[in-house]
PDB file of C-alpha atoms in Angstrom:
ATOM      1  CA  UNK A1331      59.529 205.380 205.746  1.00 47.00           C
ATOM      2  CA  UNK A1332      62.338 202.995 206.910  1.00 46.00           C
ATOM      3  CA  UNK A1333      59.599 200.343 207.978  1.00 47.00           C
ATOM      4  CA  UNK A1334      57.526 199.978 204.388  1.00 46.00           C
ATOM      5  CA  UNK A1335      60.930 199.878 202.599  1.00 43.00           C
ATOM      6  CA  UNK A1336      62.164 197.041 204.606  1.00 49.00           C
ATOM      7  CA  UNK A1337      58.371 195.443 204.222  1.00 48.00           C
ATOM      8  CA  UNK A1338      58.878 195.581 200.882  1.00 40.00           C
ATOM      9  CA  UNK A1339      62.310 194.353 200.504  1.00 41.00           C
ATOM     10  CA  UNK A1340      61.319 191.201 202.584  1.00 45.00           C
ATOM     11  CA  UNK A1341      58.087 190.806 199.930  1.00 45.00           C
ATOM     12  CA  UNK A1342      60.176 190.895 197.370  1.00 42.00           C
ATOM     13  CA  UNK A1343      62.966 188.148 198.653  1.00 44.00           C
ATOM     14  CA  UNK A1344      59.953 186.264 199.455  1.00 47.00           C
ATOM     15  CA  UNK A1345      58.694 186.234 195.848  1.00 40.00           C
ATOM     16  CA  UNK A1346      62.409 185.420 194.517  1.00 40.00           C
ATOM     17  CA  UNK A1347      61.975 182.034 197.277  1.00 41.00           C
ATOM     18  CA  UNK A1348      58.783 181.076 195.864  1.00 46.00           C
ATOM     19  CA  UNK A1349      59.712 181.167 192.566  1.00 41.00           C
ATOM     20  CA  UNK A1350      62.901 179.391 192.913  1.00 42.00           C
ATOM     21  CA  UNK A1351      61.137 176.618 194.596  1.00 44.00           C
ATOM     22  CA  UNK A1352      58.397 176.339 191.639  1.00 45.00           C
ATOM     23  CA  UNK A1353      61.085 176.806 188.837  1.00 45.00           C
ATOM     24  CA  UNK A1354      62.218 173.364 189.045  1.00 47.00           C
ATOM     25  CA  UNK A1355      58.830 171.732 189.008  1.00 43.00           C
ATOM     26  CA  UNK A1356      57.766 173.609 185.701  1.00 39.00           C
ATOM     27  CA  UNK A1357      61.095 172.551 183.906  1.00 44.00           C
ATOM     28  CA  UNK A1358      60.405 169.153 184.663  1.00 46.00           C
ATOM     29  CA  UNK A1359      56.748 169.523 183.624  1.00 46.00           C
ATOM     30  CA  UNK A1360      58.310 170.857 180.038  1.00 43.00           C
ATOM     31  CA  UNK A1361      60.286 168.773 179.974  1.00 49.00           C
ATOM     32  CA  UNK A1362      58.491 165.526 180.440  1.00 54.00           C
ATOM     33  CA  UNK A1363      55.520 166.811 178.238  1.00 54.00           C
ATOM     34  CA  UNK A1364      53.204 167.741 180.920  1.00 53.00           C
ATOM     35  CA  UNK A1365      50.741 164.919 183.115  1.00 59.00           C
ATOM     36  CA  UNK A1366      50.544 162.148 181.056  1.00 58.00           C
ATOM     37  CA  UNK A1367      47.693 161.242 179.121  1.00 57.00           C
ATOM     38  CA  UNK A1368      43.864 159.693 180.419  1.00 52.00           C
ATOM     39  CA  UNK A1369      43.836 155.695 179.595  1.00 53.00           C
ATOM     40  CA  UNK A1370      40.645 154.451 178.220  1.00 50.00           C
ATOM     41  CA  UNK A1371      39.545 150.691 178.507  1.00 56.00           C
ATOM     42  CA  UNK A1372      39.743 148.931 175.302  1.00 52.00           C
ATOM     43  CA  UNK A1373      36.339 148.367 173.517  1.00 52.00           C
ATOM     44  CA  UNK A1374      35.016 145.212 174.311  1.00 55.00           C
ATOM     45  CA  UNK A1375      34.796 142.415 171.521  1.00 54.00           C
ATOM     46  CA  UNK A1376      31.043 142.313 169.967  1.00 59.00           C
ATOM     47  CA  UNK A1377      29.510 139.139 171.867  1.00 72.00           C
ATOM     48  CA  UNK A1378      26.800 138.325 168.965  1.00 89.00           C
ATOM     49  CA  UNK A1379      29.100 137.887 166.256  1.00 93.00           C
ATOM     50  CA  UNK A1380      27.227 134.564 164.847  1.00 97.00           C
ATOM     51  CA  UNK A1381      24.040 136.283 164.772  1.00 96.00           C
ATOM     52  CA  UNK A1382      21.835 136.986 161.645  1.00 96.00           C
ATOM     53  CA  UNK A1383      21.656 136.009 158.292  1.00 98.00           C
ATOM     54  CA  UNK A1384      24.660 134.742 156.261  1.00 98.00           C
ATOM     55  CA  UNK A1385      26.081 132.581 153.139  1.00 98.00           C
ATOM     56  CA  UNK A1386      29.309 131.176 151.608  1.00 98.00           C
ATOM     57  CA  UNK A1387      31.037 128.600 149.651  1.00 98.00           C
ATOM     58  CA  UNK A1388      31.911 125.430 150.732  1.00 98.00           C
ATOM     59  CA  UNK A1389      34.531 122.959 149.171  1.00 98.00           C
ATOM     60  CA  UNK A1390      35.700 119.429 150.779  1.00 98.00           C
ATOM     61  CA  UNK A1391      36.289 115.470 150.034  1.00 98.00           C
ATOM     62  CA  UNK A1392      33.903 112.115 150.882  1.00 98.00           C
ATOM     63  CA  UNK A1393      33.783 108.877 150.965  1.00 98.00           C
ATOM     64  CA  UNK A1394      30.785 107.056 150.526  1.00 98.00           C
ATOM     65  CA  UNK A1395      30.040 102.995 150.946  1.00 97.00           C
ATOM     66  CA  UNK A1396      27.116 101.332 148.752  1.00 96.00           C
ATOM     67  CA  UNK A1397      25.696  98.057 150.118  1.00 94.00           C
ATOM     68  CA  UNK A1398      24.162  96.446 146.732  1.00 91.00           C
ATOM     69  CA  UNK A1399      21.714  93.283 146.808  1.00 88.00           C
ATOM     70  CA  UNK A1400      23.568  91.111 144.301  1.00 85.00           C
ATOM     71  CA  UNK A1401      26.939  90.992 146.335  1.00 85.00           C
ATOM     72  CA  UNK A1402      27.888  91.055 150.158  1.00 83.00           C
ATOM     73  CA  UNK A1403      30.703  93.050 149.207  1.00 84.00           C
ATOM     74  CA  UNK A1404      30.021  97.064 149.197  1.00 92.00           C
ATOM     75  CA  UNK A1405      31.131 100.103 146.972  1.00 95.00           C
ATOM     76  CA  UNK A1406      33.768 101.800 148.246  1.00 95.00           C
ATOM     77  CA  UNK A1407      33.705 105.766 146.601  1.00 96.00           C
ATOM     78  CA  UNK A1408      35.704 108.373 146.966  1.00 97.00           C
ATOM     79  CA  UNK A1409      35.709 112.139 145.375  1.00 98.00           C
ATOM     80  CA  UNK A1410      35.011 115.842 145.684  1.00 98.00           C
ATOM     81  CA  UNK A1411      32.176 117.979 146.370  1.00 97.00           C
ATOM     82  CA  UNK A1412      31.625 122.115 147.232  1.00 98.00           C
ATOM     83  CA  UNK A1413      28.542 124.354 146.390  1.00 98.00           C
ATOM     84  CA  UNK A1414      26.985 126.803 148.729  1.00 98.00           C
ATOM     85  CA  UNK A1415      25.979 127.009 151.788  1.00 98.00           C
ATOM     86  CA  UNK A1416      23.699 129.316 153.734  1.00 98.00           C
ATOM     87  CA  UNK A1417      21.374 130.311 156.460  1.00 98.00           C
ATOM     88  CA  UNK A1418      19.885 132.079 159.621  1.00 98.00           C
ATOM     89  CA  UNK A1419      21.504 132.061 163.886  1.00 98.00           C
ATOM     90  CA  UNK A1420      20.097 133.196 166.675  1.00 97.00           C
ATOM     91  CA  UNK A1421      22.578 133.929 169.576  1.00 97.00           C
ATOM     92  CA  UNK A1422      21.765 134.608 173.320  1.00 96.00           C
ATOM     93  CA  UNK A1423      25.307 135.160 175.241  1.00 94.00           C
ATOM     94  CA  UNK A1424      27.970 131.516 174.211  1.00 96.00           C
ATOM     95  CA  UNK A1425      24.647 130.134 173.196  1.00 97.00           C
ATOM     96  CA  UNK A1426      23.429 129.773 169.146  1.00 98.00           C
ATOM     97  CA  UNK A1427      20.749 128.283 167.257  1.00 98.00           C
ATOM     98  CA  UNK A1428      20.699 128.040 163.581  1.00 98.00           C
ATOM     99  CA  UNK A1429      18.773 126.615 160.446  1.00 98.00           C
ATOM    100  CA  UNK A1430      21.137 125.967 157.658  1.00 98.00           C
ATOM    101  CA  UNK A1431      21.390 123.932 154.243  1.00 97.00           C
ATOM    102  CA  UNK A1432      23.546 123.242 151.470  1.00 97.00           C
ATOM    103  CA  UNK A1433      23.470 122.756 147.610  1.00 98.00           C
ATOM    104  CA  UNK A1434      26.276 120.618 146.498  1.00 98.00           C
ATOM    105  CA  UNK A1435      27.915 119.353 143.369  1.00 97.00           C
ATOM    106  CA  UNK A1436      30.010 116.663 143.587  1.00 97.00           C
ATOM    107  CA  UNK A1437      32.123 113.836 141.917  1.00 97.00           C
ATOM    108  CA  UNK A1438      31.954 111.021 144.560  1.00 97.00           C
ATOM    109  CA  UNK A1439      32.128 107.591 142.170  1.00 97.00           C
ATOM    110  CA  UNK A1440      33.742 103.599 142.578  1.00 96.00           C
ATOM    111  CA  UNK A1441      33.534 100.574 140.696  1.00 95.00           C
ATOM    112  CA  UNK A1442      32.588  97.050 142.661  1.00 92.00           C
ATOM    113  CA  UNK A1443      31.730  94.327 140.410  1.00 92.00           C
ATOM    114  CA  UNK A1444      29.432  91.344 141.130  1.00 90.00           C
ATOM    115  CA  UNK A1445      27.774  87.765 139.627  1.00 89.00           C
ATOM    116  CA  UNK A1446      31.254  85.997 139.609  1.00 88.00           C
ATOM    117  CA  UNK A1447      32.641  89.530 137.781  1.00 89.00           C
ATOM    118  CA  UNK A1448      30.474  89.513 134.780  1.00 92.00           C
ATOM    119  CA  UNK A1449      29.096  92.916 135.720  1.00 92.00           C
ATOM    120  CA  UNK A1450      30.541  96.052 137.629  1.00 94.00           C
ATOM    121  CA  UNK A1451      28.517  98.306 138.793  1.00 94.00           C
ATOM    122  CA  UNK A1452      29.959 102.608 139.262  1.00 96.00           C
ATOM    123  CA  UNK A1453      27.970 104.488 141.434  1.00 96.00           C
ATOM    124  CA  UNK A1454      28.675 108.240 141.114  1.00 97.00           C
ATOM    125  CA  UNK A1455      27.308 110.875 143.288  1.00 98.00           C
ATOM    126  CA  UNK A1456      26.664 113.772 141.369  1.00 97.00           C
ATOM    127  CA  UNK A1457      24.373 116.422 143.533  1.00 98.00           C
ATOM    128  CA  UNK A1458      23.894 116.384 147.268  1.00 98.00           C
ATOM    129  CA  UNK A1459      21.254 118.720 149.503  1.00 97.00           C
ATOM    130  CA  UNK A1460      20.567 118.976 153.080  1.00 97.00           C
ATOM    131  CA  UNK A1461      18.916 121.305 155.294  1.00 98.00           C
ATOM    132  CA  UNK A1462      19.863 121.007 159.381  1.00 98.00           C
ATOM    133  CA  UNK A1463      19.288 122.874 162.565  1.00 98.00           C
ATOM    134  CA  UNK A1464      22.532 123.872 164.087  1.00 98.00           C
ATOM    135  CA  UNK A1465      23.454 124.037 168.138  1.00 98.00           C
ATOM    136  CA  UNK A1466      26.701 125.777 169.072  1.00 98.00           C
ATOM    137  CA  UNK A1467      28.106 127.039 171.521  1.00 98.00           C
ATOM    138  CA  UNK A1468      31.157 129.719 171.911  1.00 97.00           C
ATOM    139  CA  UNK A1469      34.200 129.081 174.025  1.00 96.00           C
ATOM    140  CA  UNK A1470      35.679 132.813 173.200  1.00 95.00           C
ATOM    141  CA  UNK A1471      33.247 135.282 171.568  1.00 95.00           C
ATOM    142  CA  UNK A1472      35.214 134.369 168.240  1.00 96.00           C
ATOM    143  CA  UNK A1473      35.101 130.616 168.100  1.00 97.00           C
ATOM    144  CA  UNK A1474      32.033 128.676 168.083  1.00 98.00           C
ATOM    145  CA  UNK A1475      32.042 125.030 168.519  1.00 98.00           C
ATOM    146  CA  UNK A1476      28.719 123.141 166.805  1.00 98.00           C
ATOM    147  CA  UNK A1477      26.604 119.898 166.509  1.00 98.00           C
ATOM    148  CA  UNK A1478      23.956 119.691 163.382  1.00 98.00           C
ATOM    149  CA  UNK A1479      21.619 117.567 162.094  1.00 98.00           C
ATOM    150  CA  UNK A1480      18.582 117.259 159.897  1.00 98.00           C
ATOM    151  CA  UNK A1481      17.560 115.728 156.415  1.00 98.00           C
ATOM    152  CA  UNK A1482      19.561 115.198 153.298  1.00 98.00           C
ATOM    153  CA  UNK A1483      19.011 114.214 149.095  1.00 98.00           C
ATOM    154  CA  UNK A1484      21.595 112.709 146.793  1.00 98.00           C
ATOM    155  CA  UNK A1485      21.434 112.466 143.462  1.00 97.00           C
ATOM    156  CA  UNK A1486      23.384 109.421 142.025  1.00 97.00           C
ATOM    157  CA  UNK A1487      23.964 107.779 138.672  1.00 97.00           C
ATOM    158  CA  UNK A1488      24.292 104.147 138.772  1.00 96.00           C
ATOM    159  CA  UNK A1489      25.557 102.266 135.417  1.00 96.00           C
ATOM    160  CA  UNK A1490      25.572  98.509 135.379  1.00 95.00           C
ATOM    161  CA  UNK A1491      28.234  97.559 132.787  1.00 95.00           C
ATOM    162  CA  UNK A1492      28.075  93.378 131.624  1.00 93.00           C
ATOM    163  CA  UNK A1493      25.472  91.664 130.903  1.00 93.00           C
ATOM    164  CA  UNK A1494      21.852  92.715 131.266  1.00 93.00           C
ATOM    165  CA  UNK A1495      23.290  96.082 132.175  1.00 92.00           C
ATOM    166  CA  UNK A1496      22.885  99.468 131.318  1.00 94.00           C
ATOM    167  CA  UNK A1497      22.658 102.743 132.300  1.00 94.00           C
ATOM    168  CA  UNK A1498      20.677 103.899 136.126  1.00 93.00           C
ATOM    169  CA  UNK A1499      19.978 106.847 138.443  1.00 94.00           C
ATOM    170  CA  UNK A1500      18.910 106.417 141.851  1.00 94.00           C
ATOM    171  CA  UNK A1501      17.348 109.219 143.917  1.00 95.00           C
ATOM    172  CA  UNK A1502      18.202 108.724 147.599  1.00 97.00           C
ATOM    173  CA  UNK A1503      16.743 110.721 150.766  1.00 98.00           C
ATOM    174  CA  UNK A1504      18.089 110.436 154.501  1.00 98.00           C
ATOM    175  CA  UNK A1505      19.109 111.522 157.538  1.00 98.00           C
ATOM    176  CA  UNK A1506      22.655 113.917 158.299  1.00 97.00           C
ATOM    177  CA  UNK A1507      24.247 114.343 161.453  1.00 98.00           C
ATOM    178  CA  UNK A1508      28.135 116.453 162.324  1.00 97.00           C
ATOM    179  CA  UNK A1509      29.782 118.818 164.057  1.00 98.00           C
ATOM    180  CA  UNK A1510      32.372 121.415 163.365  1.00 98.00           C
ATOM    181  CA  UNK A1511      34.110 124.447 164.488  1.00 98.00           C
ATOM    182  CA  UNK A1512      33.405 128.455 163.167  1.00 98.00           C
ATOM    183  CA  UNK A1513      36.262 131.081 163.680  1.00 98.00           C
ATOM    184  CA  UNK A1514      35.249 134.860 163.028  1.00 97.00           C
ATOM    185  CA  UNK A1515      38.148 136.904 162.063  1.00 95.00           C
ATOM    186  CA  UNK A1516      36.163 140.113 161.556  1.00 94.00           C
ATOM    187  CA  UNK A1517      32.395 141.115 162.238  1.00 93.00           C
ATOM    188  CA  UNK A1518      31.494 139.701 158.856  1.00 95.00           C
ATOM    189  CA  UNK A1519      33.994 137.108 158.226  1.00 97.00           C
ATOM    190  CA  UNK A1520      34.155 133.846 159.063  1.00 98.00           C
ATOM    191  CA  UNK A1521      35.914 130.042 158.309  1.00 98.00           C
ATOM    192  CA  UNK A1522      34.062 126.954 159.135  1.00 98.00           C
ATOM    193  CA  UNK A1523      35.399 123.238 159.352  1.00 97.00           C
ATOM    194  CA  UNK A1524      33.056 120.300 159.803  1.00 97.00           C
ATOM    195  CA  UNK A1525      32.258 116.968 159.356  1.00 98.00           C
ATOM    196  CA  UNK A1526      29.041 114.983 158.568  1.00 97.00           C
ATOM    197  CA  UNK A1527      27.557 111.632 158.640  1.00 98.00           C
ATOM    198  CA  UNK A1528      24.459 111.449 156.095  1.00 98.00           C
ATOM    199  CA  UNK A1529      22.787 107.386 155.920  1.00 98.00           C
ATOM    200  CA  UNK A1530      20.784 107.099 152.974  1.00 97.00           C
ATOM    201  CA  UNK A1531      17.408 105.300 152.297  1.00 96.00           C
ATOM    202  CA  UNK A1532      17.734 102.497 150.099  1.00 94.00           C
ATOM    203  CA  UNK A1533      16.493 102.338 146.446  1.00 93.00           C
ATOM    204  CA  UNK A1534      15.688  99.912 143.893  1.00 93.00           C
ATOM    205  CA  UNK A1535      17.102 100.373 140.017  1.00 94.00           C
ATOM    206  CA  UNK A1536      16.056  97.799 137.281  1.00 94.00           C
ATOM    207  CA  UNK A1537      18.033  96.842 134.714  1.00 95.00           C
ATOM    208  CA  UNK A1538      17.477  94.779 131.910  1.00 94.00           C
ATOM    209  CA  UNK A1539      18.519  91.506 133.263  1.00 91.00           C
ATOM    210  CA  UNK A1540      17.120  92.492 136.712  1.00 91.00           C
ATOM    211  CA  UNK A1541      16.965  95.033 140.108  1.00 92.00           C
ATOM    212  CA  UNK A1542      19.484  95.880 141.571  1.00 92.00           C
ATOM    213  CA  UNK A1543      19.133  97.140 145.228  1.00 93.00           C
ATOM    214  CA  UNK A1544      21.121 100.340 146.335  1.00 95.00           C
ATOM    215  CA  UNK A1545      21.892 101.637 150.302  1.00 96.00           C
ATOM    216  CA  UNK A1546      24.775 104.248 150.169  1.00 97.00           C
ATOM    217  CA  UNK A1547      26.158 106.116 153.274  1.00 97.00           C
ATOM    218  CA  UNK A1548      28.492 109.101 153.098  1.00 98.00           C
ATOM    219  CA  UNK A1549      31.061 110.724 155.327  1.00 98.00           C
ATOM    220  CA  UNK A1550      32.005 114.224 153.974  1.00 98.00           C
ATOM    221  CA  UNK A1551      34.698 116.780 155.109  1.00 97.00           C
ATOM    222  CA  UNK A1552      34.562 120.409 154.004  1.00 98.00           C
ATOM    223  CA  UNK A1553      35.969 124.156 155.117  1.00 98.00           C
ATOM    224  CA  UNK A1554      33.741 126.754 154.080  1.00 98.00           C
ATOM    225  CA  UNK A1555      34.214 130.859 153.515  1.00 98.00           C
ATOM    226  CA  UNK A1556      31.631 132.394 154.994  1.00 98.00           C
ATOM    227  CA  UNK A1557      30.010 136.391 154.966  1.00 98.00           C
ATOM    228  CA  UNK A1558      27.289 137.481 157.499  1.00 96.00           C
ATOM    229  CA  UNK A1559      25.215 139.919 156.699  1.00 94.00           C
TER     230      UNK A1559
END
């Protein structure tokens, strides 16, 4: 009888041990809050995010220079232009491809006169229109830097005021040619900044006391807001 009860006194200090050892370890579980929480990797940034169709407004300055047959002095114009601008990208990893155009108004005029400053002639740029192909390429998956070219139309009226003047409009067609930079902010959201280089065609208006010859160029600058769908 003597044995079991001393068995079971030596159980029982045992158990008091144990859970004198295992006390502290739970406190400091309690009080810390338990394990701490599973990290998860961050989701990574969507690499197509120039891809697909899309549109937006576009609003910048020119300068355009008109070479004019009666004088060897050109046209320097200055003004305005914005409109809308639009159109389709293909992406495959940093690399896109697009097709895009524009439809602009615009208030691009200037005055030069010629024959010894009896006349003056005021070109004024009143509509441009181009449609490009577009080759970028992204240096993060947010910023894509860009090269574009393709054909352009301008719409200009061109009053002679003098003698044998009067009132013109020339219809011009050429080439374009620039290069820009895209920044998404969001999966649909976008700001674009470029520059272009469009040459002109020449073209022939007649006025009553003669033709006057016409060869404009025009540099343009423009941000643009734009939404992909």
């Amino acid at each position: 009888m003597r044995t079991r009860c001393d068995q079971a006194l030596v159980f029982a200090a045992a158990l008091a041990v144990g859970a004198a050892v295992s006390s502290p370890v739970l406190s400091a579980d309690v009080i810390n809050g338990g394990p701490p929480p599973l990290l998860y990797e961050t989701p990574p940034v969507t690499q197509d995010l120039f891809a697909g169709w899309w549109i937006g407004g576009t609003l910048g300055g020119a300068t355009a220079n008109f070479d004019f047959s009666p004088s060897s002095v050109a046209i320097e114009s200055s003004g305005v232009l914005g409109g809308i601008t639009g159109g389709y990208n293909w992406q495959n990893g940093p690399i896109v491809i697009g097709l895009e155009g524009d439809v602009l108004g615009a208030g691009i005029s200037g005055s030069g006169r010629f024959n010894s400053g009896a006349n003056a002639a005021n070109p004024d740029i009143d509509a441009m229109a181009n449609l490009r192909l577009r080759a970028g390429v992204t240096v993060v998956p947010q910023v894509m830097l860009f090269v574009t070219g393709g054909g352009a139309w301008a719409d200009v009226d061109l009053p002679v005021n003098g003698p044998g003047g009067g009132s013109g409009n020339g219809t011009f067609f050429g080439w374009s040619v620039g290069g820009g930079a895209e920044v998404a902010f969001s999966p649909n959201w976008s700001a674009r900044f470029d520059y272009q280089f469009t040459d002109f065609d020449s073209d022939t208006v007649s006025y009553p006391g003669g033709d006057v010859k016409y060869d404009p160029d025009v540099n343009t600058y423009r941000g643009s807001l734009i939404y992909r769908f």
